[in-house]
GROMACS .gro file of C-alpha atoms in nm:
model
  248
    1HIS     CA    1  -1.646  -0.990   0.548
    2ASP     CA    2  -1.953  -0.767   0.550
    3GLN     CA    3  -1.849  -0.454   0.737
    4ARG     CA    4  -2.201  -0.310   0.750
    5ASN     CA    5  -2.380  -0.610   0.901
    6PRO     CA    6  -2.150  -0.841   1.097
    7SER     CA    7  -2.311  -1.164   1.209
    8PRO     CA    8  -2.382  -1.233   1.578
    9PHE     CA    9  -2.091  -1.479   1.571
   10TRP     CA   10  -1.852  -1.207   1.463
   11LEU     CA   11  -1.988  -0.965   1.722
   12LEU     CA   12  -1.924  -1.213   2.002
   13TYR     CA   13  -1.582  -1.303   1.867
   14VAL     CA   14  -1.487  -0.939   1.826
   15PHE     CA   15  -1.568  -0.868   2.189
   16VAL     CA   16  -1.331  -1.142   2.303
   17CYS     CA   17  -1.054  -1.009   2.081
   18VAL     CA   18  -1.090  -0.645   2.181
   19SER     CA   19  -1.077  -0.738   2.547
   20SER     CA   20  -0.717  -0.843   2.484
   21GLU     CA   21  -0.611  -0.504   2.349
   22SER     CA   22  -0.378  -0.453   2.644
   23ARG     CA   23  -0.141  -0.701   2.486
   24GLY     CA   24  -0.044  -0.423   2.251
   25GLN     CA   25  -0.088  -0.618   1.928
   26VAL     CA   26  -0.288  -0.337   1.764
   27THR     CA   27  -0.284   0.032   1.853
   28VAL     CA   28  -0.493   0.312   1.705
   29THR     CA   29  -0.369   0.669   1.747
   30GLN     CA   30  -0.562   0.994   1.702
   31PRO     CA   31  -0.525   1.345   1.853
   32GLY     CA   32  -0.707   1.429   2.174
   33ILE     CA   33  -0.840   1.766   2.058
   34VAL     CA   34  -0.884   1.958   1.733
   35SER     CA   35  -1.034   2.304   1.697
   36SER     CA   36  -1.211   2.494   1.422
   37ALA     CA   37  -1.405   2.813   1.372
   38LEU     CA   38  -1.770   2.773   1.269
   39GLY     CA   39  -1.782   2.740   0.893
   40GLY     CA   40  -1.418   2.634   0.880
   41SER     CA   41  -1.261   2.303   0.789
   42VAL     CA   42  -1.094   2.054   1.021
   43THR     CA   43  -0.919   1.721   0.967
   44ILE     CA   44  -0.877   1.440   1.220
   45ARG     CA   45  -0.604   1.186   1.149
   46CYS     CA   46  -0.613   0.821   1.256
   47LYS     CA   47  -0.304   0.598   1.247
   48THR     CA   48  -0.307   0.222   1.303
   49SER     CA   49  -0.006   0.012   1.400
   50GLN     CA   50  -0.099  -0.250   1.139
   51ASN     CA   51  -0.277  -0.234   0.805
   52VAL     CA   52  -0.652  -0.281   0.830
   53ILE     CA   53  -0.837  -0.562   0.653
   54SER     CA   54  -0.862  -0.506   0.276
   55GLY     CA   55  -0.692  -0.170   0.326
   56ASN     CA   56  -1.023   0.005   0.405
   57PHE     CA   57  -1.189  -0.159   0.706
   58LEU     CA   58  -1.192   0.165   0.903
   59ALA     CA   59  -1.501   0.335   1.049
   60TRP     CA   60  -1.564   0.672   1.214
   61TYR     CA   61  -1.806   0.726   1.503
   62GLN     CA   62  -1.950   1.051   1.637
   63GLN     CA   63  -2.051   1.087   2.002
   64ARG     CA   64  -2.222   1.407   2.111
   65ASP     CA   65  -2.236   1.492   2.481
   66GLY     CA   66  -2.503   1.285   2.653
   67GLU     CA   67  -2.563   1.062   2.350
   68SER     CA   68  -2.450   0.717   2.240
   69PRO     CA   69  -2.186   0.689   1.966
   70LYS     CA   70  -2.318   0.654   1.612
   71ARG     CA   71  -2.130   0.539   1.306
   72ILE     CA   72  -2.105   0.810   1.041
   73ILE     CA   73  -1.855   0.656   0.797
   74TYR     CA   74  -1.756   0.297   0.719
   75ALA     CA   75  -1.514   0.135   0.473
   76ALA     CA   76  -1.287   0.439   0.520
   77SER     CA   77  -1.490   0.671   0.296
   78THR     CA   78  -1.854   0.557   0.268
   79ARG     CA   79  -2.106   0.777   0.451
   80GLU     CA   80  -2.386   0.621   0.651
   81SER     CA   81  -2.738   0.719   0.550
   82GLY     CA   82  -2.805   1.052   0.718
   83THR     CA   83  -2.441   1.158   0.743
   84PRO     CA   84  -2.411   1.510   0.595
   85GLY     CA   85  -2.198   1.559   0.287
   86ARG     CA   86  -1.960   1.788   0.475
   87PHE     CA   87  -1.810   1.475   0.636
   88THR     CA   88  -1.546   1.308   0.419
   89GLY     CA   89  -1.340   1.002   0.505
   90SER     CA   90  -1.026   0.902   0.320
   91GLY     CA   91  -0.711   0.694   0.353
   92SER     CA   92  -0.600   0.334   0.326
   93ASN     CA   93  -0.397   0.063   0.499
   94SER     CA   94  -0.280   0.236   0.821
   95ASP     CA   95  -0.332   0.609   0.765
   96PHE     CA   96  -0.682   0.761   0.757
   97THR     CA   97  -0.848   1.101   0.791
   98LEU     CA   98  -1.190   1.243   0.866
   99THR     CA   99  -1.247   1.593   0.726
  100ILE     CA  100  -1.540   1.818   0.815
  101SER     CA  101  -1.584   2.105   0.569
  102GLY     CA  102  -1.806   2.396   0.672
  103VAL     CA  103  -1.815   2.298   1.038
  104GLN     CA  104  -2.154   2.347   1.206
  105ALA     CA  105  -2.236   2.393   1.576
  106GLU     CA  106  -2.407   2.052   1.580
  107ASP     CA  107  -2.073   1.890   1.489
  108ALA     CA  108  -1.940   1.949   1.842
  109ALA     CA  109  -1.863   1.594   1.956
  110VAL     CA  110  -1.595   1.335   2.018
  111TYR     CA  111  -1.494   1.141   1.706
  112TYR     CA  112  -1.359   0.786   1.727
  113CYS     CA  113  -1.193   0.584   1.454
  114GLN     CA  114  -1.240   0.206   1.465
  115SER     CA  115  -1.012  -0.032   1.277
  116GLN     CA  116  -1.048  -0.399   1.190
  117HIS     CA  117  -0.749  -0.632   1.169
  118HIS     CA  118  -0.663  -0.997   1.119
  119ILE     CA  119  -0.418  -1.112   1.386
  120ASN     CA  120  -0.227  -1.430   1.310
  121SER     CA  121  -0.130  -1.664   1.592
  122GLN     CA  122   0.026  -2.008   1.596
  123TYR     CA  123  -0.310  -2.185   1.586
  124PHE     CA  124  -0.568  -1.952   1.433
  125VAL     CA  125  -0.642  -1.614   1.275
  126SER     CA  126  -0.852  -1.380   1.489
  127LEU     CA  127  -1.045  -1.066   1.402
  128TRP     CA  128  -0.976  -0.755   1.609
  129TRP     CA  129  -1.182  -0.437   1.616
  130THR     CA  130  -0.994  -0.159   1.793
  131PHE     CA  131  -1.107   0.195   1.879
  132GLY     CA  132  -0.887   0.502   1.904
  133GLY     CA  133  -0.900   0.716   2.216
  134GLY     CA  134  -1.129   0.977   2.058
  135THR     CA  135  -1.080   1.332   1.930
  136ARG     CA  136  -1.288   1.618   2.069
  137LEU     CA  137  -1.386   1.892   1.825
  138GLU     CA  138  -1.390   2.238   1.984
  139PHE     CA  139  -1.497   2.566   1.827
  140GLY     CA  140  -1.288   2.879   1.822
  141SER     CA  141  -0.964   3.034   1.705
  142ASP     CA  142  -0.634   2.980   1.885
  143VAL     CA  143  -0.593   3.229   2.169
  144ARG     CA  144  -0.290   3.258   2.397
  145PRO     CA  145  -0.389   3.284   2.764
  146THR     CA  146  -0.286   3.570   2.992
  147LEU     CA  147  -0.071   3.454   3.285
  148THR     CA  148  -0.051   3.592   3.638
  149VAL     CA  149   0.187   3.454   3.903
  150LEU     CA  150   0.103   3.508   4.271
  151GLY     CA  151   0.361   3.468   4.548
  152PRO     CA  152   0.319   3.312   4.893
  153SER     CA  153   0.154   3.497   5.181
  154SER     CA  154   0.347   3.613   5.486
  155GLN     CA  155   0.125   3.400   5.710
  156GLU     CA  156   0.212   3.088   5.513
  157LEU     CA  157   0.585   3.165   5.523
  158GLN     CA  158   0.565   3.189   5.901
  159GLN     CA  159   0.434   2.831   5.896
  160GLY     CA  160   0.739   2.716   5.699
  161LYS     CA  161   0.561   2.673   5.366
  162ALA     CA  162   0.548   2.863   5.037
  163THR     CA  163   0.272   2.819   4.779
  164LEU     CA  164   0.282   2.998   4.444
  165MET     CA  165  -0.008   3.010   4.202
  166CYS     CA  166  -0.017   3.062   3.826
  167LEU     CA  167  -0.347   3.181   3.680
  168ALA     CA  168  -0.396   3.130   3.306
  169ASN     CA  169  -0.700   3.315   3.173
  170LYS     CA  170  -0.898   3.320   2.848
  171GLY     CA  171  -0.705   3.074   2.631
  172PHE     CA  172  -0.815   2.840   2.351
  173PRO     CA  173  -0.824   2.547   2.289
  174SER     CA  174  -0.855   2.359   2.616
  175ASP     CA  175  -0.529   2.161   2.606
  176TRP     CA  176  -0.283   2.430   2.714
  177SER     CA  177  -0.030   2.289   2.961
  178LEU     CA  178   0.121   2.479   3.253
  179ALA     CA  179   0.471   2.416   3.388
  180TRP     CA  180   0.701   2.585   3.638
  181LYS     CA  181   1.067   2.681   3.630
  182VAL     CA  182   1.266   2.790   3.935
  183ASP     CA  183   1.563   3.012   3.856
  184GLY     CA  184   1.534   2.897   3.495
  185SER     CA  185   1.535   2.523   3.567
  186SER     CA  186   1.252   2.270   3.563
  187SER     CA  187   1.070   2.226   3.892
  188SER     CA  188   0.995   1.856   3.837
  189SER     CA  189   1.137   1.767   4.180
  190LEU     CA  190   0.891   2.002   4.353
  191GLU     CA  191   0.523   1.955   4.427
  192GLU     CA  192   0.299   2.083   4.148
  193SER     CA  193  -0.075   2.056   4.088
  194ARG     CA  194  -0.311   2.187   3.823
  195SER     CA  195  -0.683   2.248   3.810
  196PRO     CA  196  -0.893   2.132   3.513
  197GLY     CA  197  -0.976   2.393   3.251
  198VAL     CA  198  -1.294   2.591   3.311
  199LEU     CA  199  -1.493   2.699   3.006
  200GLY     CA  200  -1.619   3.057   3.025
  201LYS     CA  201  -1.927   3.205   2.860
  202ASP     CA  202  -1.699   3.363   2.601
  203GLY     CA  203  -1.588   3.018   2.481
  204ARG     CA  204  -1.239   3.049   2.627
  205TYR     CA  205  -1.074   2.846   2.901
  206SER     CA  206  -0.903   2.931   3.229
  207TRP     CA  207  -0.668   2.715   3.437
  208SER     CA  208  -0.453   2.739   3.745
  209SER     CA  209  -0.141   2.564   3.868
  210THR     CA  210   0.022   2.568   4.210
  211LEU     CA  211   0.384   2.516   4.312
  212ARG     CA  212   0.467   2.424   4.672
  213LEU     CA  213   0.810   2.436   4.835
  214PRO     CA  214   0.956   2.484   5.184
  215ALA     CA  215   0.983   2.843   5.301
  216ASP     CA  216   1.358   2.819   5.352
  217GLN     CA  217   1.400   2.706   4.992
  218TRP     CA  218   1.178   2.991   4.870
  219ARG     CA  219   1.404   3.240   5.050
  220LYS     CA  220   1.696   3.119   4.835
  221VAL     CA  221   1.504   3.153   4.507
  222GLY     CA  222   1.572   3.440   4.269
  223SER     CA  223   1.268   3.396   4.043
  224VAL     CA  224   0.995   3.154   3.937
  225THR     CA  225   0.844   3.132   3.589
  226CYS     CA  226   0.511   2.987   3.479
  227GLU     CA  227   0.506   2.867   3.118
  228ALA     CA  228   0.197   2.780   2.912
  229THR     CA  229   0.239   2.564   2.600
  230GLN     CA  230   0.000   2.422   2.341
  231GLY     CA  231   0.074   2.242   2.015
  232SER     CA  232   0.259   2.457   1.764
  233GLN     CA  233   0.172   2.788   1.931
  234SER     CA  234   0.457   2.985   2.084
  235PRO     CA  235   0.483   2.952   2.464
  236VAL     CA  236   0.349   3.215   2.702
  237THR     CA  237   0.559   3.291   3.010
  238GLU     CA  238   0.525   3.504   3.322
  239THR     CA  239   0.806   3.548   3.575
  240LEU     CA  240   0.784   3.653   3.940
  241ARG     CA  241   1.102   3.768   4.114
  242ARG     CA  242   1.116   3.697   4.484
  243ASP     CA  243   1.220   4.055   4.558
  244GLN     CA  244   0.888   4.169   4.408
  245CYS     CA  245   0.703   4.005   4.697
  246SER     CA  246   0.630   4.218   5.001
  247GLN     CA  247   0.720   3.934   5.236
  248SER     CA  248   1.018   3.716   5.137
   0.00000   0.00000   0.00000
């Protein structure tokens, strides 16, 4: 097969095959976010559930905000014309990487890996092209957010409700997760909601999460804790004791 210039027949056939991806015959896995400082180096890993054709039928696409995706590497390691030398693809069979050395501001984008597979069925062999979910490259060094926990207002308690808010400010990257604990235990049975991350002018993100519970339950609580977690970084926690609130 010619990976660079597939015939119209193959393009049509590929579309039919990819539309059946929900059957779960081929999966492509890559991280949702990676981060790097300008001038640094970053590696994106792509794993496929089956070996690709010839061990190297794997391509990488770059999609900048507001632009269409463009292929930057094919056959696992071959750069397209115009792809800068700082982009390096490697790997074989089911495990591949894209490395950017000396990251530039223009490299901010989402990167997709695309694999090609032969799928055998009882009656024929089909060709599948499958994309990963994409990996967004963000710029900056890891920063732990600062947490603030706010208790319910007296007016709200009089209405039989209690809403607590956790504010997480100036963290990086954008995929920090917020979770609540009530008296040291998970609050999964309670109503929680979280706002999307907001990017500040300083390149850091802020989030908020709310926890809602009945006022009578709040009056039995000793403390609530908001916990922020991200990848391999150590968690950040902030605890509010109910007796710290002016109205309990």
